[in-house]
mmCIF file of C-alpha atoms and ligand atoms in Angstrom:
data_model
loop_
_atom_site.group_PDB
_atom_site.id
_atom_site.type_symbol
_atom_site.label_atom_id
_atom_site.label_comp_id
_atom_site.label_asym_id
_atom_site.label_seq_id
_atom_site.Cartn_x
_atom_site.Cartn_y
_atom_site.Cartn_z
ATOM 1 C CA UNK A 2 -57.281 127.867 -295.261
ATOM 2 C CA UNK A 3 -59.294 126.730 -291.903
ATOM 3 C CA UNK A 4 -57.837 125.871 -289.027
ATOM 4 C CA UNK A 5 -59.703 123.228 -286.549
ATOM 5 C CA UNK A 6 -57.601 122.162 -283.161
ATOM 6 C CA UNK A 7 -58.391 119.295 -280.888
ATOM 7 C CA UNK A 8 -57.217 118.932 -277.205
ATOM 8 C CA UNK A 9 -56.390 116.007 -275.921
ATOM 9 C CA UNK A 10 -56.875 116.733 -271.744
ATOM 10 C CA UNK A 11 -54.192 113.991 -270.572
ATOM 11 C CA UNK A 12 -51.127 115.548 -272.214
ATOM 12 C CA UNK A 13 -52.184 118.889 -272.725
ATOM 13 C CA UNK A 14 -51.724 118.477 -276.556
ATOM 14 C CA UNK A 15 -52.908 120.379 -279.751
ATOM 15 C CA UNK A 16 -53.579 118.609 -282.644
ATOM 16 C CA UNK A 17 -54.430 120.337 -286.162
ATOM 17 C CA UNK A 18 -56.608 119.785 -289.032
ATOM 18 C CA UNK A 19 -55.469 121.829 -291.707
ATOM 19 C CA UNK A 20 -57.910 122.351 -295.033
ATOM 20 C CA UNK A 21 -58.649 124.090 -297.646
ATOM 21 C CA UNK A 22 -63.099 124.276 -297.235
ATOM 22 C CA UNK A 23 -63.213 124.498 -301.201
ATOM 23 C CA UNK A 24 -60.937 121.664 -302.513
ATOM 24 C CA UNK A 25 -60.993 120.017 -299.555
ATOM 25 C CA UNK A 26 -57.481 119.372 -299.260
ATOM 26 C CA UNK A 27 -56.706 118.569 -295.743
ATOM 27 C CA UNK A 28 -53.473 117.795 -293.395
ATOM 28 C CA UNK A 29 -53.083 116.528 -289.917
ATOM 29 C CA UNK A 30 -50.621 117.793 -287.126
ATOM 30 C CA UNK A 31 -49.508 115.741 -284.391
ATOM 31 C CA UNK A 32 -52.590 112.974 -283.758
ATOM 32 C CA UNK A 33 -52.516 111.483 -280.178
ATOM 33 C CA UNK A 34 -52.516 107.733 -279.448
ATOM 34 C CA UNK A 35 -54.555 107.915 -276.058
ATOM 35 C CA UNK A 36 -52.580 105.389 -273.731
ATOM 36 C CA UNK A 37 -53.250 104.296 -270.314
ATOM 37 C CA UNK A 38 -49.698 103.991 -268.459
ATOM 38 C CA UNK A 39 -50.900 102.145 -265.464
ATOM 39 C CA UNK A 40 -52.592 99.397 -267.689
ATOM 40 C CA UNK A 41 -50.627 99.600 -270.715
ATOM 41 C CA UNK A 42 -53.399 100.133 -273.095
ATOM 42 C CA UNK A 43 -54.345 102.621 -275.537
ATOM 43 C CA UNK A 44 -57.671 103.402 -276.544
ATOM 44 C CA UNK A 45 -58.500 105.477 -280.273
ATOM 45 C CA UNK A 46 -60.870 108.298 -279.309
ATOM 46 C CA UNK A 47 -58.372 111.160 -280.120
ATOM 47 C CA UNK A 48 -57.969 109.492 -283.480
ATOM 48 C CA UNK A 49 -61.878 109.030 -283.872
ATOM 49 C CA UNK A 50 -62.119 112.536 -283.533
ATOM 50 C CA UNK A 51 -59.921 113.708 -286.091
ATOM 51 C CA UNK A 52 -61.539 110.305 -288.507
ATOM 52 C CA UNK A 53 -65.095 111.933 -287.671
ATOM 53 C CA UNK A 54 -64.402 115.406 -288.183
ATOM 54 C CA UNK A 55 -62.524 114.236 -292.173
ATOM 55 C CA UNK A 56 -65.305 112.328 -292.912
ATOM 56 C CA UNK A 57 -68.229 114.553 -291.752
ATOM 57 C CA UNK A 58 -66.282 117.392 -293.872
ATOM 58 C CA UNK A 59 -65.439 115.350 -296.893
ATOM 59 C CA UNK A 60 -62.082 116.542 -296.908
ATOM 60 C CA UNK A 61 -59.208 114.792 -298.753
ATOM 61 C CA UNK A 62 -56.182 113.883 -295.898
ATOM 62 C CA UNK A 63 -53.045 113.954 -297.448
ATOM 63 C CA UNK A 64 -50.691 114.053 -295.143
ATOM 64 C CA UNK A 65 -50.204 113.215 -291.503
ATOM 65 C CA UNK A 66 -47.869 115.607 -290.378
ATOM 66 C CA UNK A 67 -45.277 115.187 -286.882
ATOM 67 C CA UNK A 68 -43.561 118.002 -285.667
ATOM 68 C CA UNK A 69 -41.068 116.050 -283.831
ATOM 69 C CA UNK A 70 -40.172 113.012 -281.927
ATOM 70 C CA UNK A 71 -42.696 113.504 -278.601
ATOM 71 C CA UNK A 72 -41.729 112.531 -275.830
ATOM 72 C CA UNK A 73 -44.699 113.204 -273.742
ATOM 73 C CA UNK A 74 -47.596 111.178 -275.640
ATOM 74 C CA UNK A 75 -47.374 108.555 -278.381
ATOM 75 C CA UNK A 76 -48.290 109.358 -282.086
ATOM 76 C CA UNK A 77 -51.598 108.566 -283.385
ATOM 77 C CA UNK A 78 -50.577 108.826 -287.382
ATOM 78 C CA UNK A 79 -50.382 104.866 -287.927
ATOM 79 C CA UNK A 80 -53.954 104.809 -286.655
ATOM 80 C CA UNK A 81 -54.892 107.585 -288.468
ATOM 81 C CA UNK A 82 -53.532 106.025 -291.711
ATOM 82 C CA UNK A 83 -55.137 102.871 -291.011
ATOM 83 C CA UNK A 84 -58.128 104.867 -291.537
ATOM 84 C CA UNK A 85 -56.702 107.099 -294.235
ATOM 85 C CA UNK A 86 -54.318 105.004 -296.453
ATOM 86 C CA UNK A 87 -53.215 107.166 -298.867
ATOM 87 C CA UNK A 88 -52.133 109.531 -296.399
ATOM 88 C CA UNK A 89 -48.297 110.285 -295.878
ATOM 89 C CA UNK A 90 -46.932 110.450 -292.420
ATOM 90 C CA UNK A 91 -44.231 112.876 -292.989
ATOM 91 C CA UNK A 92 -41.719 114.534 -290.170
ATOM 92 C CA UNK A 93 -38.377 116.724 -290.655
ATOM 93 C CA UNK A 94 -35.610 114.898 -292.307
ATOM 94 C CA UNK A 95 -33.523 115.227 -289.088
ATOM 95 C CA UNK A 96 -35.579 112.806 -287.152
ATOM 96 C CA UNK A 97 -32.677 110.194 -288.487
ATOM 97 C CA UNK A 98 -30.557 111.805 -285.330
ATOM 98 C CA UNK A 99 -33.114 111.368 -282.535
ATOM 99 C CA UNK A 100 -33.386 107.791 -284.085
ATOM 100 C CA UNK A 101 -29.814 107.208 -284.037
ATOM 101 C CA UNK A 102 -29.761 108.607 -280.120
ATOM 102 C CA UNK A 103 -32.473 106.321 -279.047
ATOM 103 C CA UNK A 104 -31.792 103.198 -281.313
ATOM 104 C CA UNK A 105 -28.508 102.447 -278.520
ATOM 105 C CA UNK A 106 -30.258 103.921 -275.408
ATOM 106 C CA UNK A 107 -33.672 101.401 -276.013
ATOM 107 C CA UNK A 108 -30.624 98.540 -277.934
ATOM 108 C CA UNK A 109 -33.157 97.985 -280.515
ATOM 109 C CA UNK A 110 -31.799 95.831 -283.374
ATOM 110 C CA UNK A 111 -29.792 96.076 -286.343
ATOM 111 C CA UNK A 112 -34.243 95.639 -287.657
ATOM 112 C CA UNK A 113 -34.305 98.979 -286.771
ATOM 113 C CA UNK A 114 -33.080 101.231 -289.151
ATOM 114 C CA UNK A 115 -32.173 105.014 -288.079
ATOM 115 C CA UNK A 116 -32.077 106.111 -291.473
ATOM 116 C CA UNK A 117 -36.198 107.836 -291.264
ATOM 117 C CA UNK A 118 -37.416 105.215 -293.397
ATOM 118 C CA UNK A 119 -40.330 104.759 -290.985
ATOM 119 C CA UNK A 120 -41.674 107.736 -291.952
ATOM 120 C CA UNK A 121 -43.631 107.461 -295.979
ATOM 121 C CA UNK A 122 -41.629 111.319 -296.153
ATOM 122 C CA UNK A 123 -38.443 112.798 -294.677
ATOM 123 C CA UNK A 124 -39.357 116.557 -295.043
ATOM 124 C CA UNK A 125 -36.227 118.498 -296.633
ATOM 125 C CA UNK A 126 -35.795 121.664 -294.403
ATOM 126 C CA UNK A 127 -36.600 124.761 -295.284
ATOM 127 C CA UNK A 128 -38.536 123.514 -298.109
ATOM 128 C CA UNK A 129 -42.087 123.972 -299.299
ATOM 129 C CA UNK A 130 -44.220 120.774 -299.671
ATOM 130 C CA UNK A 131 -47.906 120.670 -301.332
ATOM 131 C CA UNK A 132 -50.889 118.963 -299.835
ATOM 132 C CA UNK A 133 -53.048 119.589 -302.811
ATOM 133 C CA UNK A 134 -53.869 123.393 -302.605
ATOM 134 C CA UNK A 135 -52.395 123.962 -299.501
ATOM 135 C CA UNK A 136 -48.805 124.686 -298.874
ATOM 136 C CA UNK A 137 -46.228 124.172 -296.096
ATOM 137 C CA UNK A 138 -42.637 125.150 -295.687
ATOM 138 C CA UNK A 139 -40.388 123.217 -293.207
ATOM 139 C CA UNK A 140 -38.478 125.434 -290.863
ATOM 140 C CA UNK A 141 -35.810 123.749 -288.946
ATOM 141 C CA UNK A 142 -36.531 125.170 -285.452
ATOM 142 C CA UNK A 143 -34.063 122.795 -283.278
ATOM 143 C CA UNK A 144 -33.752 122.869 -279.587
ATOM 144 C CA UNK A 145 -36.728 121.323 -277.594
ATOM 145 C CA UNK A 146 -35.094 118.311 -279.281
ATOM 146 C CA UNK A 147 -32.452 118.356 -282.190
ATOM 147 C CA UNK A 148 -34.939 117.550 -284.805
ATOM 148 C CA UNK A 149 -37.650 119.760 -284.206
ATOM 149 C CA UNK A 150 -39.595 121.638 -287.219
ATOM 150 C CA UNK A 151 -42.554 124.188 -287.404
ATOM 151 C CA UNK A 152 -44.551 124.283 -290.303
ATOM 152 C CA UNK A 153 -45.192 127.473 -291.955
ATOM 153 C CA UNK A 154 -48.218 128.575 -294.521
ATOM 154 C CA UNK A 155 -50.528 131.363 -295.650
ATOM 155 C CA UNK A 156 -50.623 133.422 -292.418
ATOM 156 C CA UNK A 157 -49.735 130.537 -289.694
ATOM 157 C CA UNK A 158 -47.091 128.663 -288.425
ATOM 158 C CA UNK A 159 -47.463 125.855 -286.460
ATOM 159 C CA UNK A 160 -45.371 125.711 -283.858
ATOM 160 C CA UNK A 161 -45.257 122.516 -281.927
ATOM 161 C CA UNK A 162 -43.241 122.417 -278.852
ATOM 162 C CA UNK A 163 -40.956 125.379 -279.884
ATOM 163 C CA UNK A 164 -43.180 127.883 -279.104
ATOM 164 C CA UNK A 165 -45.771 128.350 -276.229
ATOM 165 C CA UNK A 166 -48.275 130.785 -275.704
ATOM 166 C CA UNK A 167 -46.685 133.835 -274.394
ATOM 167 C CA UNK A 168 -48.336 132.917 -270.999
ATOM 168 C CA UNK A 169 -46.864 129.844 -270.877
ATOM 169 C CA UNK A 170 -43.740 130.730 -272.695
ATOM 170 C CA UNK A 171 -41.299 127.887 -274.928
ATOM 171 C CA UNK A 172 -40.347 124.255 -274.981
ATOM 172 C CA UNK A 173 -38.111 122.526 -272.263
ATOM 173 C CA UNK A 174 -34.786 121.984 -273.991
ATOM 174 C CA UNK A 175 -33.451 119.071 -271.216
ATOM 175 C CA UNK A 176 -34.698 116.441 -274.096
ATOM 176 C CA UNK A 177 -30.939 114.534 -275.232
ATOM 177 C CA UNK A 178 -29.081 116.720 -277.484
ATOM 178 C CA UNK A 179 -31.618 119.570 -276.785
ATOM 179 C CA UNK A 180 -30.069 122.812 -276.400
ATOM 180 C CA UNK A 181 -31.491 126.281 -275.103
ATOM 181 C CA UNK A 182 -29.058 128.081 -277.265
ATOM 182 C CA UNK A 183 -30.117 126.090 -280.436
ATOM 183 C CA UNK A 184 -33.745 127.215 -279.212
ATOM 184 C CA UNK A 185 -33.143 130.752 -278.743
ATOM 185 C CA UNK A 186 -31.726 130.796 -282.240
ATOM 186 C CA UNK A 187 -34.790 128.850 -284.063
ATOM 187 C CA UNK A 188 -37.022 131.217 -281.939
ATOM 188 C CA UNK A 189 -35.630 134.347 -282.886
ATOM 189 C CA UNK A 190 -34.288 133.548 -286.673
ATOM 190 C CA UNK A 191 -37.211 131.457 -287.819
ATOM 191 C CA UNK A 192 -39.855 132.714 -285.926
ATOM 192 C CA UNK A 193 -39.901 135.794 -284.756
ATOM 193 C CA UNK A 194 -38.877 137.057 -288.383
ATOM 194 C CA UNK A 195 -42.009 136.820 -289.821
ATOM 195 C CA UNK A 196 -44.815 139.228 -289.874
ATOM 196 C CA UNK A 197 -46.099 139.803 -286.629
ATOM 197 C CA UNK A 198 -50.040 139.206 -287.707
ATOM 198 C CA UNK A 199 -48.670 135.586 -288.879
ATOM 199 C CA UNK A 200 -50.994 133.181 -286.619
ATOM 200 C CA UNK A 201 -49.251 131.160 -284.386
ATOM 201 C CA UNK A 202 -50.790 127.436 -283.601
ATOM 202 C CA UNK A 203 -48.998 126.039 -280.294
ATOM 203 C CA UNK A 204 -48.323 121.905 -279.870
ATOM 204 C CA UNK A 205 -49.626 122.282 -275.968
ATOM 205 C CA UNK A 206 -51.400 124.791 -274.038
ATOM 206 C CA UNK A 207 -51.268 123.708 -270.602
ATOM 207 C CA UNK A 208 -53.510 126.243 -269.082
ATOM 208 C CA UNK A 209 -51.572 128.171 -266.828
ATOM 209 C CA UNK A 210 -52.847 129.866 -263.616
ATOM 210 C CA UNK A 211 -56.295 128.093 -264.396
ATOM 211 C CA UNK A 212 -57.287 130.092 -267.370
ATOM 212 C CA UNK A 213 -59.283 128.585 -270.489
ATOM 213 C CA UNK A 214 -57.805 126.427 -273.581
ATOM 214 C CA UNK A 215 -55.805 129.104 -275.950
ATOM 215 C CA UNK A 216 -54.009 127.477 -279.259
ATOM 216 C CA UNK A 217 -53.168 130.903 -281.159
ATOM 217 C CA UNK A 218 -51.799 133.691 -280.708
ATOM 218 C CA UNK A 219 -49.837 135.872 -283.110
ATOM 219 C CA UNK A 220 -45.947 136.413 -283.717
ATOM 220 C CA UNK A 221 -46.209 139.814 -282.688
ATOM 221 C CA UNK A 222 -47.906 138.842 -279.679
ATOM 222 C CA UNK A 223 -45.410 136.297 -278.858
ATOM 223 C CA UNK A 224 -42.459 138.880 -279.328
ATOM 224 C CA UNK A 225 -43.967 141.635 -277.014
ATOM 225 C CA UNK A 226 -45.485 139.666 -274.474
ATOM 226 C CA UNK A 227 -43.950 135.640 -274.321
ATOM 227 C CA UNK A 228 -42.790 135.345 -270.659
ATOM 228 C CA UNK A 229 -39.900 133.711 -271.435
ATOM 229 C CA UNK A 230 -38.189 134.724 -274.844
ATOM 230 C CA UNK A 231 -39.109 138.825 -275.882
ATOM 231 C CA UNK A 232 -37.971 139.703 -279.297
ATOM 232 C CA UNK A 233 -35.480 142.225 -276.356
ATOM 233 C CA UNK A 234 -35.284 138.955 -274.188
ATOM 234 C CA UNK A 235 -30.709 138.651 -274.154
ATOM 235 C CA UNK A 236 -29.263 134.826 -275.363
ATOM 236 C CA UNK A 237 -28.009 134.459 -272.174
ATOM 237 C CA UNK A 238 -31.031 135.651 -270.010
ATOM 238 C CA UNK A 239 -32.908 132.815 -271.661
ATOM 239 C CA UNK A 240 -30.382 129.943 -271.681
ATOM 240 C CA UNK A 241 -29.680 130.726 -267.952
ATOM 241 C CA UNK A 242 -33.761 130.664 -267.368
ATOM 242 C CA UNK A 243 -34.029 127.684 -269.251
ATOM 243 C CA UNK A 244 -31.189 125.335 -268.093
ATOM 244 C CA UNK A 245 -32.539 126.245 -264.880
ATOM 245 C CA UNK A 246 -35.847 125.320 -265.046
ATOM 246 C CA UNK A 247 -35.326 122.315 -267.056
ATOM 247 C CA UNK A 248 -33.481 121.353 -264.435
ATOM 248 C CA UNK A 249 -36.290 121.911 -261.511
ATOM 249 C CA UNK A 250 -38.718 119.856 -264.068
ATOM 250 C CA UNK A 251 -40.089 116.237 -263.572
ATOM 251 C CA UNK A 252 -39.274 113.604 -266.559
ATOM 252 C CA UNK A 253 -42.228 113.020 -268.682
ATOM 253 C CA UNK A 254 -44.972 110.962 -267.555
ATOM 254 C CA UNK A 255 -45.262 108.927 -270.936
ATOM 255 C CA UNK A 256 -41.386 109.119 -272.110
ATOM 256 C CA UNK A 257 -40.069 105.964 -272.691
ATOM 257 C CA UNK A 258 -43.098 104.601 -273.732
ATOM 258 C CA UNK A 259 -43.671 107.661 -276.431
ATOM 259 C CA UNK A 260 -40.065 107.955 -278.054
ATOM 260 C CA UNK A 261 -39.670 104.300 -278.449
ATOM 261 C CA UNK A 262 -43.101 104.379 -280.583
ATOM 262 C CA UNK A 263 -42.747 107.938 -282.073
ATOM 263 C CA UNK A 264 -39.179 106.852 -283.289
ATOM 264 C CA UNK A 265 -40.685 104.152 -284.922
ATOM 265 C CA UNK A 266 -43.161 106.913 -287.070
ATOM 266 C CA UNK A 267 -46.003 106.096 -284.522
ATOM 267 C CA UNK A 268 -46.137 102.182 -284.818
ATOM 268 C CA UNK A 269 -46.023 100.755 -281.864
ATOM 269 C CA UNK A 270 -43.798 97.472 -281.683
ATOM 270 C CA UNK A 271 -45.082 94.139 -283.843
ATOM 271 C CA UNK A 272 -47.309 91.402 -281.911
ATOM 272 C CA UNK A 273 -45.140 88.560 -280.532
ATOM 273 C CA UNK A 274 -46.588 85.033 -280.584
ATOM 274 C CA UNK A 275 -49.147 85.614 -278.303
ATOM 275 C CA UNK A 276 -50.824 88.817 -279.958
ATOM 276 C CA UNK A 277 -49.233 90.994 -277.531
ATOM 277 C CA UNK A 278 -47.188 93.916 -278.443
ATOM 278 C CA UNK A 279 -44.681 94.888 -275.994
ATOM 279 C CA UNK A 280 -42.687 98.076 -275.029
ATOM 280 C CA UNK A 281 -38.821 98.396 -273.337
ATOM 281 C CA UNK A 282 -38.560 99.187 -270.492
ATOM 282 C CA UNK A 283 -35.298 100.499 -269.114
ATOM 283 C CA UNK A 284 -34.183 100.157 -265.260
ATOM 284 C CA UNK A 285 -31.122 102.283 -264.478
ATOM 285 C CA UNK A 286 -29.897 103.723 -261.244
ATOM 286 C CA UNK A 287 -30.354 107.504 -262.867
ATOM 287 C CA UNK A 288 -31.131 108.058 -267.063
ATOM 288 C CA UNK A 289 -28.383 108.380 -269.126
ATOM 289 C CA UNK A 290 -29.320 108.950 -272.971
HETATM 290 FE FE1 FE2 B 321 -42.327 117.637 -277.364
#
């Protein structure tokens, strides 16, 4: 199994192509949709990098693969797939709660259907999927948001926003119906179980105190050195750290504009009779989810 990451600078986000160099099986982890807030537009070179690097390596894409609902970039997989057709865009089975949180909050209509079908694959947690050769197993690893999975395979997890490097240290948990507890447990019971020379692959490095792009490090790693959650690190010590900082932290840049399309499996809404797809836009005097 080979590994190749892409960064995409604007978000600090990790995206994955997974493959197998002799059958040339291949997945995809959380593609970005580049988008321009202050114009409202959204431009395809993240996804023309992953496109290129498939087709230069002749490998076979599968699956598009989502971690979770984002909430800090929009989804490339739809533009992925337009490229890729036979490729499944597949996300944990739980995504039908986030769905069901944001379908009132954004008062989309009865059209919209919280029940995942969105997605070509609701991933059964906890169970092992095939992408040809290669093989994943869906651990539930809620917390940054309810629905959250990492995917597990030969020597390497991918993490998403669960995990951090141990620089940079876990998710925020401030996301509705996140909870720190729920990510101390997924941390510590899914994660930091396994052997310590499994590979971990991180959903955003956002290069802390100026030092270069890392996406790996290792389980053992994270559970001697993670500044935020030790394998020693007390449930409390970390819930009080993290309901603390979450609370110090700025909403995401790209929020409503990401969950309303990620929600949606990465489509952003249908053209009205003009041509012109448009987002909601909420005005409140403070959010409430
Ligand atoms: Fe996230």
């Amino acid at each position: 199994m080979t590994v190749k990451e892409f960064f995409d600078p604007d978000t600090f986000t990790l995206s994955y192509i997974v493959f197998d160099s002799s059958t040339k099986d291949s997945v995809v982890i959380d593609p970005v949709l580049n988008y321009d807030p202050k114009s409202s537009t959204y431009s395809l070179d993240s996804v023309g990098q992953l496109t290129d690097f498939i087709h230069e390596n002749k490998l076979t894409l599968h699956y598009i693969l989502e971690t979770h609902a984002h909430a800090d970039h929009l989804s490339g997989s739809q533009f992925l797939k337009q490229n890729f057709p036979k490729a499944k865009v597949a996300i944990g089975e739980n995504i039908t709660k986030v769905q069901d949180l944001f379908k009132n909050y954004f008062n989309l209509s009865e059209e919209f259907k919280a029940d995942g079908s969105q997605f070509d694959e609701l991933l059964v947690l906890g169970k092992v999927f095939y992408a040809g050769s290669l093989w994943f197993k869906t651990l539930p690893t809620p917390g940054h948001t309810p629905a959250c999975c990492c995917f597990l395979t030969e020597g390497a997890v991918f993490s998403g926003d669960t995990l951090f490097m141990p620089d940079y240290g876990t998710g925020r948990c401030d996301f509705p119906s996140g909870s720190a507890e729920d990510l101390y447990e997924s941390i510590t019971k899914q994660l930091y179980t396994l052997p310590d020379n499994t590979i971990v692959y991180v959903g955003h490095d956002y290069l802390p105190n100026g030092r270069g792009l890392k996406c790996a490090s290792t389980i053992g790693d994270e559970k001697r050195d993670n500044i935020r959650l030790k394998a020693t690190t007390k449930k409390e010590e970390f819930i009080r750290y993290r309901e603390t900082r979450d609370a110090e932290l700025e909403t995401p840049k790209l929020l409503l504009q990401s969950i309303q399309t990620n929600i949606r499996a990465g489509n952003i809404p249908s053209p009205e009779s003009n041509q012109i797809s448009y987002l909601k836009i909420p005005i409140q005097l403070k959010p409430s989810f």
